[in-house]
């Protein structure tokens, strides 16, 4: 690799000069990935979690008419005496769905419920708690403001304005917003098609007893979960043996049908690690090592038009590299505008040991301390095979490449999992 940023090896005991810096890896992936072509028009409920493919402009005002924000009385503000009592005759009632149809004469008012249209001739609401009712009259005290407790037409959404932009992943509030405009269908990007398989002769499928030297294949399940949360269309190709022909065949099969292929295992430099070599034979290797921990061996490239991610086999490394590098790329393919993991800064509650030279993603737990502030600590053992640390964690603690040990009280970058992991 020729274009690494130069870092003095003396100060970076853990730095591998053949590895790519994280930011550079992100840039290269973003540059190599293209948005998938193809849209779908789906019913509003089915649009939840999908990425919007067009800007939505409102054809309506929401609310469509001025209406009352309170149960009370609709009055003409100018009828009220500012600093003393006013007596008004009640000339009718307005309910939500059953407007008052006349024009309200000066000196009179209308009993009104929340959501009912403001009757013609009125502009102000007096809460029912603030009046004294006397048969067919009310008595209102001083101190009310003209226009109070009225929701104006277009206050939420003005007709003609853009309320949702293409590239947004639709959340419950968004489909509600579309419904409030009477929109029953949305144009969304097609889902990204992702094929994946595990490599490793030691892997045993669920339902079979473990033989000597075997472990169960967990990566296919974490990948299934993370891809499902992301809204991908999944092609699970199972477990593939550590054998050149089998791995090459699986590569070609995936390249024929998927936007992206993800493998786990076989990307290090062991004798049975064929993934990178076969990627080079059948396609193109962009990079295969990132200065990060866990997850240093991460192969990225292309086989025909299919983007390829060769994740490390260790279960934590596979999840970390997926979250940092694969997920943003898949979102980009799906047309989503916001792709990077979200992060916040929190105070560290326990010491972290680290050598400079690699970006580190430690498994963390965010929680309230005794004074009520949210702080973060590690889950404990941080080995890249310790999948239980991912299960206990609710965030990654992200430590920059150049940093060494971190003491309690220091502000650190934290990426909350938000149900994605
Ligand atoms: P590799 O990247 O193939 O050298 O694998 C690194 C470590 O991860 C080894 O200890 C493997 O046994 C383990 N491993 C590889 N694939 C999986 C998998 N699918 N599920 C669980 N562990 C795995
Ligand atoms: Mg292996």
mmCIF file with all atom_site columns, C-alpha atoms in Angstrom, residues 6-197:
data_model
loop_
_atom_site.group_PDB
_atom_site.id
_atom_site.type_symbol
_atom_site.label_atom_id
_atom_site.label_alt_id
_atom_site.label_comp_id
_atom_site.label_asym_id
_atom_site.label_entity_id
_atom_site.label_seq_id
_atom_site.pdbx_PDB_ins_code
_atom_site.Cartn_x
_atom_site.Cartn_y
_atom_site.Cartn_z
_atom_site.occupancy
_atom_site.B_iso_or_equiv
_atom_site.pdbx_formal_charge
_atom_site.auth_seq_id
_atom_site.auth_comp_id
_atom_site.auth_asym_id
_atom_site.auth_atom_id
_atom_site.pdbx_PDB_model_num
ATOM 1   C CA . UNK A 1 6   ? 2.990   8.822   7.334  1.00 0.00 ? 6   UNK A CA 1
ATOM 2   C CA . UNK A 1 7   ? 3.053   8.300   11.074 1.00 0.00 ? 7   UNK A CA 1
ATOM 3   C CA . UNK A 1 8   ? 6.206   8.043   13.102 1.00 0.00 ? 8   UNK A CA 1
ATOM 4   C CA . UNK A 1 9   ? 6.615   4.351   14.020 1.00 0.00 ? 9   UNK A CA 1
ATOM 5   C CA . UNK A 1 10  ? 8.428   5.320   17.227 1.00 0.00 ? 10  UNK A CA 1
ATOM 6   C CA . UNK A 1 11  ? 5.312   6.782   18.780 1.00 0.00 ? 11  UNK A CA 1
ATOM 7   C CA . UNK A 1 12  ? 2.980   4.134   17.326 1.00 0.00 ? 12  UNK A CA 1
ATOM 8   C CA . UNK A 1 13  ? 4.002   0.779   18.717 1.00 0.00 ? 13  UNK A CA 1
ATOM 9   C CA . UNK A 1 14  ? 0.842   -0.933  17.391 1.00 0.00 ? 14  UNK A CA 1
ATOM 10  C CA . UNK A 1 15  ? 0.912   0.624   13.906 1.00 0.00 ? 15  UNK A CA 1
ATOM 11  C CA . UNK A 1 16  ? 1.224   -1.657  10.857 1.00 0.00 ? 16  UNK A CA 1
ATOM 12  C CA . UNK A 1 17  ? 2.589   0.380   7.915  1.00 0.00 ? 17  UNK A CA 1
ATOM 13  C CA . UNK A 1 18  ? 0.709   -1.898  5.492  1.00 0.00 ? 18  UNK A CA 1
ATOM 14  C CA . UNK A 1 19  ? -2.649  -0.998  6.970  1.00 0.00 ? 19  UNK A CA 1
ATOM 15  C CA . UNK A 1 20  ? -4.957  1.724   5.736  1.00 0.00 ? 20  UNK A CA 1
ATOM 16  C CA . UNK A 1 21  ? -6.200  4.516   8.007  1.00 0.00 ? 21  UNK A CA 1
ATOM 17  C CA . UNK A 1 22  ? -9.898  4.321   8.837  1.00 0.00 ? 22  UNK A CA 1
ATOM 18  C CA . UNK A 1 23  ? -10.874 7.645   7.224  1.00 0.00 ? 23  UNK A CA 1
ATOM 19  C CA . UNK A 1 24  ? -9.112  6.685   4.012  1.00 0.00 ? 24  UNK A CA 1
ATOM 20  C CA . UNK A 1 25  ? -10.908 3.318   3.987  1.00 0.00 ? 25  UNK A CA 1
ATOM 21  C CA . UNK A 1 26  ? -14.247 5.118   4.415  1.00 0.00 ? 26  UNK A CA 1
ATOM 22  C CA . UNK A 1 27  ? -13.418 7.474   1.540  1.00 0.00 ? 27  UNK A CA 1
ATOM 23  C CA . UNK A 1 28  ? -12.377 4.645   -0.778 1.00 0.00 ? 28  UNK A CA 1
ATOM 24  C CA . UNK A 1 29  ? -15.489 2.617   -0.046 1.00 0.00 ? 29  UNK A CA 1
ATOM 25  C CA . UNK A 1 30  ? -17.762 5.624   -0.572 1.00 0.00 ? 30  UNK A CA 1
ATOM 26  C CA . UNK A 1 31  ? -16.018 6.360   -3.881 1.00 0.00 ? 31  UNK A CA 1
ATOM 27  C CA . UNK A 1 32  ? -16.330 2.762   -5.122 1.00 0.00 ? 32  UNK A CA 1
ATOM 28  C CA . UNK A 1 33  ? -19.987 2.261   -4.232 1.00 0.00 ? 33  UNK A CA 1
ATOM 29  C CA . UNK A 1 34  ? -22.846 3.403   -6.461 1.00 0.00 ? 34  UNK A CA 1
ATOM 30  C CA . UNK A 1 35  ? -26.521 3.770   -5.693 1.00 0.00 ? 35  UNK A CA 1
ATOM 31  C CA . UNK A 1 36  ? -28.641 0.865   -6.927 1.00 0.00 ? 36  UNK A CA 1
ATOM 32  C CA . UNK A 1 37  ? -31.019 1.667   -9.763 1.00 0.00 ? 37  UNK A CA 1
ATOM 33  C CA . UNK A 1 38  ? -34.675 0.901   -9.298 1.00 0.00 ? 38  UNK A CA 1
ATOM 34  C CA . UNK A 1 39  ? -37.661 2.212   -7.370 1.00 0.00 ? 39  UNK A CA 1
ATOM 35  C CA . UNK A 1 40  ? -40.866 0.839   -5.979 1.00 0.00 ? 40  UNK A CA 1
ATOM 36  C CA . UNK A 1 41  ? -44.163 2.492   -5.173 1.00 0.00 ? 41  UNK A CA 1
ATOM 37  C CA . UNK A 1 42  ? -45.320 0.978   -1.902 1.00 0.00 ? 42  UNK A CA 1
ATOM 38  C CA . UNK A 1 43  ? -48.336 1.463   0.348  1.00 0.00 ? 43  UNK A CA 1
ATOM 39  C CA . UNK A 1 44  ? -47.632 3.731   3.304  1.00 0.00 ? 44  UNK A CA 1
ATOM 40  C CA . UNK A 1 45  ? -47.309 0.991   5.940  1.00 0.00 ? 45  UNK A CA 1
ATOM 41  C CA . UNK A 1 46  ? -44.858 -0.939  3.752  1.00 0.00 ? 46  UNK A CA 1
ATOM 42  C CA . UNK A 1 47  ? -42.787 2.248   3.390  1.00 0.00 ? 47  UNK A CA 1
ATOM 43  C CA . UNK A 1 48  ? -41.739 2.126   7.047  1.00 0.00 ? 48  UNK A CA 1
ATOM 44  C CA . UNK A 1 49  ? -37.950 1.668   7.212  1.00 0.00 ? 49  UNK A CA 1
ATOM 45  C CA . UNK A 1 50  ? -37.539 2.190   3.450  1.00 0.00 ? 50  UNK A CA 1
ATOM 46  C CA . UNK A 1 51  ? -35.541 5.014   1.871  1.00 0.00 ? 51  UNK A CA 1
ATOM 47  C CA . UNK A 1 52  ? -37.563 7.741   0.178  1.00 0.00 ? 52  UNK A CA 1
ATOM 48  C CA . UNK A 1 53  ? -36.735 8.172   -3.526 1.00 0.00 ? 53  UNK A CA 1
ATOM 49  C CA . UNK A 1 54  ? -38.349 11.592  -4.105 1.00 0.00 ? 54  UNK A CA 1
ATOM 50  C CA . UNK A 1 55  ? -38.888 14.877  -2.295 1.00 0.00 ? 55  UNK A CA 1
ATOM 51  C CA . UNK A 1 56  ? -42.376 15.190  -0.851 1.00 0.00 ? 56  UNK A CA 1
ATOM 52  C CA . UNK A 1 57  ? -44.031 18.565  -1.336 1.00 0.00 ? 57  UNK A CA 1
ATOM 53  C CA . UNK A 1 58  ? -47.214 19.248  0.569  1.00 0.00 ? 58  UNK A CA 1
ATOM 54  C CA . UNK A 1 59  ? -50.327 19.974  -1.479 1.00 0.00 ? 59  UNK A CA 1
ATOM 55  C CA . UNK A 1 60  ? -52.210 20.966  1.683  1.00 0.00 ? 60  UNK A CA 1
ATOM 56  C CA . UNK A 1 61  ? -51.984 23.120  4.735  1.00 0.00 ? 61  UNK A CA 1
ATOM 57  C CA . UNK A 1 62  ? -51.771 21.061  7.918  1.00 0.00 ? 62  UNK A CA 1
ATOM 58  C CA . UNK A 1 63  ? -53.885 21.754  9.828  1.00 0.00 ? 63  UNK A CA 1
ATOM 59  C CA . UNK A 1 64  ? -56.105 22.581  6.848  1.00 0.00 ? 64  UNK A CA 1
ATOM 60  C CA . UNK A 1 65  ? -58.098 25.231  8.784  1.00 0.00 ? 65  UNK A CA 1
ATOM 61  C CA . UNK A 1 66  ? -57.633 27.278  11.951 1.00 0.00 ? 66  UNK A CA 1
ATOM 62  C CA . UNK A 1 67  ? -58.972 25.296  14.905 1.00 0.00 ? 67  UNK A CA 1
ATOM 63  C CA . UNK A 1 68  ? -59.143 25.351  18.659 1.00 0.00 ? 68  UNK A CA 1
ATOM 64  C CA . UNK A 1 69  ? -56.274 23.956  20.749 1.00 0.00 ? 69  UNK A CA 1
ATOM 65  C CA . UNK A 1 70  ? -58.467 23.781  23.871 1.00 0.00 ? 70  UNK A CA 1
ATOM 66  C CA . UNK A 1 71  ? -61.946 22.979  25.087 1.00 0.00 ? 71  UNK A CA 1
ATOM 67  C CA . UNK A 1 72  ? -63.547 26.358  25.860 1.00 0.00 ? 72  UNK A CA 1
ATOM 68  C CA . UNK A 1 73  ? -65.169 29.312  24.076 1.00 0.00 ? 73  UNK A CA 1
ATOM 69  C CA . UNK A 1 74  ? -64.354 30.932  20.739 1.00 0.00 ? 74  UNK A CA 1
ATOM 70  C CA . UNK A 1 75  ? -64.601 34.723  20.945 1.00 0.00 ? 75  UNK A CA 1
ATOM 71  C CA . UNK A 1 76  ? -63.655 37.824  19.000 1.00 0.00 ? 76  UNK A CA 1
ATOM 72  C CA . UNK A 1 77  ? -60.571 39.070  20.880 1.00 0.00 ? 77  UNK A CA 1
ATOM 73  C CA . UNK A 1 78  ? -61.559 42.728  20.395 1.00 0.00 ? 78  UNK A CA 1
ATOM 74  C CA . UNK A 1 79  ? -64.789 42.120  22.386 1.00 0.00 ? 79  UNK A CA 1
ATOM 75  C CA . UNK A 1 80  ? -62.804 41.521  25.579 1.00 0.00 ? 80  UNK A CA 1
ATOM 76  C CA . UNK A 1 81  ? -62.212 44.341  28.025 1.00 0.00 ? 81  UNK A CA 1
ATOM 77  C CA . UNK A 1 82  ? -58.502 44.106  28.764 1.00 0.00 ? 82  UNK A CA 1
ATOM 78  C CA . UNK A 1 83  ? -58.432 44.595  32.543 1.00 0.00 ? 83  UNK A CA 1
ATOM 79  C CA . UNK A 1 84  ? -61.925 43.750  33.718 1.00 0.00 ? 84  UNK A CA 1
ATOM 80  C CA . UNK A 1 85  ? -64.731 41.271  33.153 1.00 0.00 ? 85  UNK A CA 1
ATOM 81  C CA . UNK A 1 86  ? -66.651 40.845  29.873 1.00 0.00 ? 86  UNK A CA 1
ATOM 82  C CA . UNK A 1 87  ? -70.067 39.201  29.528 1.00 0.00 ? 87  UNK A CA 1
ATOM 83  C CA . UNK A 1 88  ? -70.795 37.341  26.269 1.00 0.00 ? 88  UNK A CA 1
ATOM 84  C CA . UNK A 1 89  ? -73.873 35.438  25.063 1.00 0.00 ? 89  UNK A CA 1
ATOM 85  C CA . UNK A 1 90  ? -73.289 31.826  23.934 1.00 0.00 ? 90  UNK A CA 1
ATOM 86  C CA . UNK A 1 91  ? -74.760 31.467  20.461 1.00 0.00 ? 91  UNK A CA 1
ATOM 87  C CA . UNK A 1 92  ? -73.914 27.853  19.556 1.00 0.00 ? 92  UNK A CA 1
ATOM 88  C CA . UNK A 1 93  ? -71.486 24.929  19.794 1.00 0.00 ? 93  UNK A CA 1
ATOM 89  C CA . UNK A 1 94  ? -68.624 23.675  17.570 1.00 0.00 ? 94  UNK A CA 1
ATOM 90  C CA . UNK A 1 95  ? -67.261 20.107  17.807 1.00 0.00 ? 95  UNK A CA 1
ATOM 91  C CA . UNK A 1 96  ? -64.339 18.509  15.966 1.00 0.00 ? 96  UNK A CA 1
ATOM 92  C CA . UNK A 1 97  ? -66.032 17.156  12.843 1.00 0.00 ? 97  UNK A CA 1
ATOM 93  C CA . UNK A 1 98  ? -69.158 19.312  13.404 1.00 0.00 ? 98  UNK A CA 1
ATOM 94  C CA . UNK A 1 99  ? -68.330 22.955  12.756 1.00 0.00 ? 99  UNK A CA 1
ATOM 95  C CA . UNK A 1 100 ? -70.481 25.933  13.807 1.00 0.00 ? 100 UNK A CA 1
ATOM 96  C CA . UNK A 1 101 ? -71.876 27.094  10.503 1.00 0.00 ? 101 UNK A CA 1
ATOM 97  C CA . UNK A 1 102 ? -73.003 30.679  11.174 1.00 0.00 ? 102 UNK A CA 1
ATOM 98  C CA . UNK A 1 103 ? -71.075 33.888  11.618 1.00 0.00 ? 103 UNK A CA 1
ATOM 99  C CA . UNK A 1 104 ? -70.546 34.826  15.250 1.00 0.00 ? 104 UNK A CA 1
ATOM 100 C CA . UNK A 1 105 ? -71.980 38.287  16.018 1.00 0.00 ? 105 UNK A CA 1
ATOM 101 C CA . UNK A 1 106 ? -69.961 40.784  18.084 1.00 0.00 ? 106 UNK A CA 1
ATOM 102 C CA . UNK A 1 107 ? -70.740 40.428  21.776 1.00 0.00 ? 107 UNK A CA 1
ATOM 103 C CA . UNK A 1 108 ? -71.432 36.720  21.457 1.00 0.00 ? 108 UNK A CA 1
ATOM 104 C CA . UNK A 1 109 ? -69.305 33.569  21.565 1.00 0.00 ? 109 UNK A CA 1
ATOM 105 C CA . UNK A 1 110 ? -69.438 29.864  20.647 1.00 0.00 ? 110 UNK A CA 1
ATOM 106 C CA . UNK A 1 111 ? -68.825 26.883  22.929 1.00 0.00 ? 111 UNK A CA 1
ATOM 107 C CA . UNK A 1 112 ? -65.935 24.987  21.213 1.00 0.00 ? 112 UNK A CA 1
ATOM 108 C CA . UNK A 1 113 ? -64.077 21.660  21.619 1.00 0.00 ? 113 UNK A CA 1
ATOM 109 C CA . UNK A 1 114 ? -60.456 20.896  20.772 1.00 0.00 ? 114 UNK A CA 1
ATOM 110 C CA . UNK A 1 115 ? -59.909 20.452  17.028 1.00 0.00 ? 115 UNK A CA 1
ATOM 111 C CA . UNK A 1 116 ? -63.154 22.184  15.980 1.00 0.00 ? 116 UNK A CA 1
ATOM 112 C CA . UNK A 1 117 ? -62.749 24.818  13.219 1.00 0.00 ? 117 UNK A CA 1
ATOM 113 C CA . UNK A 1 118 ? -62.710 28.426  14.452 1.00 0.00 ? 118 UNK A CA 1
ATOM 114 C CA . UNK A 1 119 ? -66.181 29.836  13.685 1.00 0.00 ? 119 UNK A CA 1
ATOM 115 C CA . UNK A 1 120 ? -66.320 32.845  11.347 1.00 0.00 ? 120 UNK A CA 1
ATOM 116 C CA . UNK A 1 121 ? -66.059 36.052  13.387 1.00 0.00 ? 121 UNK A CA 1
ATOM 117 C CA . UNK A 1 122 ? -63.849 34.553  16.127 1.00 0.00 ? 122 UNK A CA 1
ATOM 118 C CA . UNK A 1 123 ? -60.069 34.561  16.527 1.00 0.00 ? 123 UNK A CA 1
ATOM 119 C CA . UNK A 1 124 ? -59.392 33.721  20.175 1.00 0.00 ? 124 UNK A CA 1
ATOM 120 C CA . UNK A 1 125 ? -60.078 30.824  22.554 1.00 0.00 ? 125 UNK A CA 1
ATOM 121 C CA . UNK A 1 126 ? -60.854 31.182  26.259 1.00 0.00 ? 126 UNK A CA 1
ATOM 122 C CA . UNK A 1 127 ? -60.208 27.915  28.129 1.00 0.00 ? 127 UNK A CA 1
ATOM 123 C CA . UNK A 1 128 ? -63.330 26.623  29.835 1.00 0.00 ? 128 UNK A CA 1
ATOM 124 C CA . UNK A 1 129 ? -61.484 26.696  33.196 1.00 0.00 ? 129 UNK A CA 1
ATOM 125 C CA . UNK A 1 130 ? -61.145 30.491  32.808 1.00 0.00 ? 130 UNK A CA 1
ATOM 126 C CA . UNK A 1 131 ? -64.818 31.444  32.441 1.00 0.00 ? 131 UNK A CA 1
ATOM 127 C CA . UNK A 1 132 ? -67.818 31.545  34.722 1.00 0.00 ? 132 UNK A CA 1
ATOM 128 C CA . UNK A 1 133 ? -70.858 30.106  32.976 1.00 0.00 ? 133 UNK A CA 1
ATOM 129 C CA . UNK A 1 134 ? -74.239 31.696  33.739 1.00 0.00 ? 134 UNK A CA 1
ATOM 130 C CA . UNK A 1 135 ? -77.010 29.915  31.814 1.00 0.00 ? 135 UNK A CA 1
ATOM 131 C CA . UNK A 1 136 ? -76.633 31.274  28.290 1.00 0.00 ? 136 UNK A CA 1
ATOM 132 C CA . UNK A 1 137 ? -73.754 33.641  29.050 1.00 0.00 ? 137 UNK A CA 1
ATOM 133 C CA . UNK A 1 138 ? -70.144 33.468  30.065 1.00 0.00 ? 138 UNK A CA 1
ATOM 134 C CA . UNK A 1 139 ? -68.149 35.912  32.131 1.00 0.00 ? 139 UNK A CA 1
ATOM 135 C CA . UNK A 1 140 ? -64.514 36.272  31.111 1.00 0.00 ? 140 UNK A CA 1
ATOM 136 C CA . UNK A 1 141 ? -61.880 37.957  33.294 1.00 0.00 ? 141 UNK A CA 1
ATOM 137 C CA . UNK A 1 142 ? -59.126 40.272  31.996 1.00 0.00 ? 142 UNK A CA 1
ATOM 138 C CA . UNK A 1 143 ? -55.627 39.403  30.818 1.00 0.00 ? 143 UNK A CA 1
ATOM 139 C CA . UNK A 1 144 ? -56.310 37.292  27.704 1.00 0.00 ? 144 UNK A CA 1
ATOM 140 C CA . UNK A 1 145 ? -54.326 37.713  24.497 1.00 0.00 ? 145 UNK A CA 1
ATOM 141 C CA . UNK A 1 146 ? -55.918 38.031  21.073 1.00 0.00 ? 146 UNK A CA 1
ATOM 142 C CA . UNK A 1 147 ? -55.331 34.843  19.047 1.00 0.00 ? 147 UNK A CA 1
ATOM 143 C CA . UNK A 1 148 ? -54.498 32.634  22.024 1.00 0.00 ? 148 UNK A CA 1
ATOM 144 C CA . UNK A 1 149 ? -55.001 28.830  21.894 1.00 0.00 ? 149 UNK A CA 1
ATOM 145 C CA . UNK A 1 150 ? -55.690 28.833  18.171 1.00 0.00 ? 150 UNK A CA 1
ATOM 146 C CA . UNK A 1 151 ? -53.831 26.429  15.852 1.00 0.00 ? 151 UNK A CA 1
ATOM 147 C CA . UNK A 1 152 ? -53.457 28.390  12.625 1.00 0.00 ? 152 UNK A CA 1
ATOM 148 C CA . UNK A 1 153 ? -53.941 26.799  9.205  1.00 0.00 ? 153 UNK A CA 1
ATOM 149 C CA . UNK A 1 154 ? -50.589 25.553  7.900  1.00 0.00 ? 154 UNK A CA 1
ATOM 150 C CA . UNK A 1 155 ? -48.887 25.914  11.289 1.00 0.00 ? 155 UNK A CA 1
ATOM 151 C CA . UNK A 1 156 ? -47.506 22.342  11.106 1.00 0.00 ? 156 UNK A CA 1
ATOM 152 C CA . UNK A 1 157 ? -47.002 22.222  7.329  1.00 0.00 ? 157 UNK A CA 1
ATOM 153 C CA . UNK A 1 158 ? -47.512 25.046  4.829  1.00 0.00 ? 158 UNK A CA 1
ATOM 154 C CA . UNK A 1 159 ? -48.911 24.087  1.426  1.00 0.00 ? 159 UNK A CA 1
ATOM 155 C CA . UNK A 1 160 ? -46.100 24.037  -1.153 1.00 0.00 ? 160 UNK A CA 1
ATOM 156 C CA . UNK A 1 161 ? -43.274 23.308  1.279  1.00 0.00 ? 161 UNK A CA 1
ATOM 157 C CA . UNK A 1 162 ? -40.968 20.273  1.064  1.00 0.00 ? 162 UNK A CA 1
ATOM 158 C CA . UNK A 1 163 ? -41.602 18.192  4.147  1.00 0.00 ? 163 UNK A CA 1
ATOM 159 C CA . UNK A 1 164 ? -39.486 15.087  3.490  1.00 0.00 ? 164 UNK A CA 1
ATOM 160 C CA . UNK A 1 165 ? -36.371 14.881  1.352  1.00 0.00 ? 165 UNK A CA 1
ATOM 161 C CA . UNK A 1 166 ? -35.319 12.013  -0.844 1.00 0.00 ? 166 UNK A CA 1
ATOM 162 C CA . UNK A 1 167 ? -32.720 9.834   0.854  1.00 0.00 ? 167 UNK A CA 1
ATOM 163 C CA . UNK A 1 168 ? -34.491 9.815   4.194  1.00 0.00 ? 168 UNK A CA 1
ATOM 164 C CA . UNK A 1 169 ? -35.220 6.498   5.846  1.00 0.00 ? 169 UNK A CA 1
ATOM 165 C CA . UNK A 1 170 ? -38.877 6.653   6.803  1.00 0.00 ? 170 UNK A CA 1
ATOM 166 C CA . UNK A 1 171 ? -39.609 6.442   10.539 1.00 0.00 ? 171 UNK A CA 1
ATOM 167 C CA . UNK A 1 172 ? -43.008 6.142   12.238 1.00 0.00 ? 172 UNK A CA 1
ATOM 168 C CA . UNK A 1 173 ? -43.316 9.955   12.463 1.00 0.00 ? 173 UNK A CA 1
ATOM 169 C CA . UNK A 1 174 ? -42.628 10.240  8.733  1.00 0.00 ? 174 UNK A CA 1
ATOM 170 C CA . UNK A 1 175 ? -45.318 7.822   7.614  1.00 0.00 ? 175 UNK A CA 1
ATOM 171 C CA . UNK A 1 176 ? -47.700 9.619   9.997  1.00 0.00 ? 176 UNK A CA 1
ATOM 172 C CA . UNK A 1 177 ? -46.705 12.925  8.411  1.00 0.00 ? 177 UNK A CA 1
ATOM 173 C CA . UNK A 1 178 ? -47.409 11.527  4.935  1.00 0.00 ? 178 UNK A CA 1
ATOM 174 C CA . UNK A 1 179 ? -50.774 10.272  6.168  1.00 0.00 ? 179 UNK A CA 1
ATOM 175 C CA . UNK A 1 180 ? -51.577 13.761  7.520  1.00 0.00 ? 180 UNK A CA 1
ATOM 176 C CA . UNK A 1 181 ? -51.221 14.998  3.936  1.00 0.00 ? 181 UNK A CA 1
ATOM 177 C CA . UNK A 1 182 ? -53.500 12.289  2.593  1.00 0.00 ? 182 UNK A CA 1
ATOM 178 C CA . UNK A 1 183 ? -50.600 10.525  0.843  1.00 0.00 ? 183 UNK A CA 1
ATOM 179 C CA . UNK A 1 184 ? -51.232 6.771   0.718  1.00 0.00 ? 184 UNK A CA 1
ATOM 180 C CA . UNK A 1 185 ? -48.156 5.597   -1.243 1.00 0.00 ? 185 UNK A CA 1
ATOM 181 C CA . UNK A 1 186 ? -44.464 6.398   -1.279 1.00 0.00 ? 186 UNK A CA 1
ATOM 182 C CA . UNK A 1 187 ? -41.795 6.057   -3.953 1.00 0.00 ? 187 UNK A CA 1
ATOM 183 C CA . UNK A 1 188 ? -38.846 4.286   -2.309 1.00 0.00 ? 188 UNK A CA 1
ATOM 184 C CA . UNK A 1 189 ? -35.482 2.935   -3.427 1.00 0.00 ? 189 UNK A CA 1
ATOM 185 C CA . UNK A 1 190 ? -35.346 -0.773  -3.976 1.00 0.00 ? 190 UNK A CA 1
ATOM 186 C CA . UNK A 1 191 ? -33.747 -2.786  -1.202 1.00 0.00 ? 191 UNK A CA 1
ATOM 187 C CA . UNK A 1 192 ? -30.050 -3.606  -1.419 1.00 0.00 ? 192 UNK A CA 1
ATOM 188 C CA . UNK A 1 193 ? -29.479 -7.296  -2.306 1.00 0.00 ? 193 UNK A CA 1
ATOM 189 C CA . UNK A 1 194 ? -26.801 -8.765  -0.055 1.00 0.00 ? 194 UNK A CA 1
ATOM 190 C CA . UNK A 1 195 ? -25.349 -12.276 -0.319 1.00 0.00 ? 195 UNK A CA 1
ATOM 191 C CA . UNK A 1 196 ? -23.186 -13.664 2.464  1.00 0.00 ? 196 UNK A CA 1
ATOM 192 C CA . UNK A 1 197 ? -21.419 -16.820 3.519  1.00 0.00 ? 197 UNK A CA 1
#
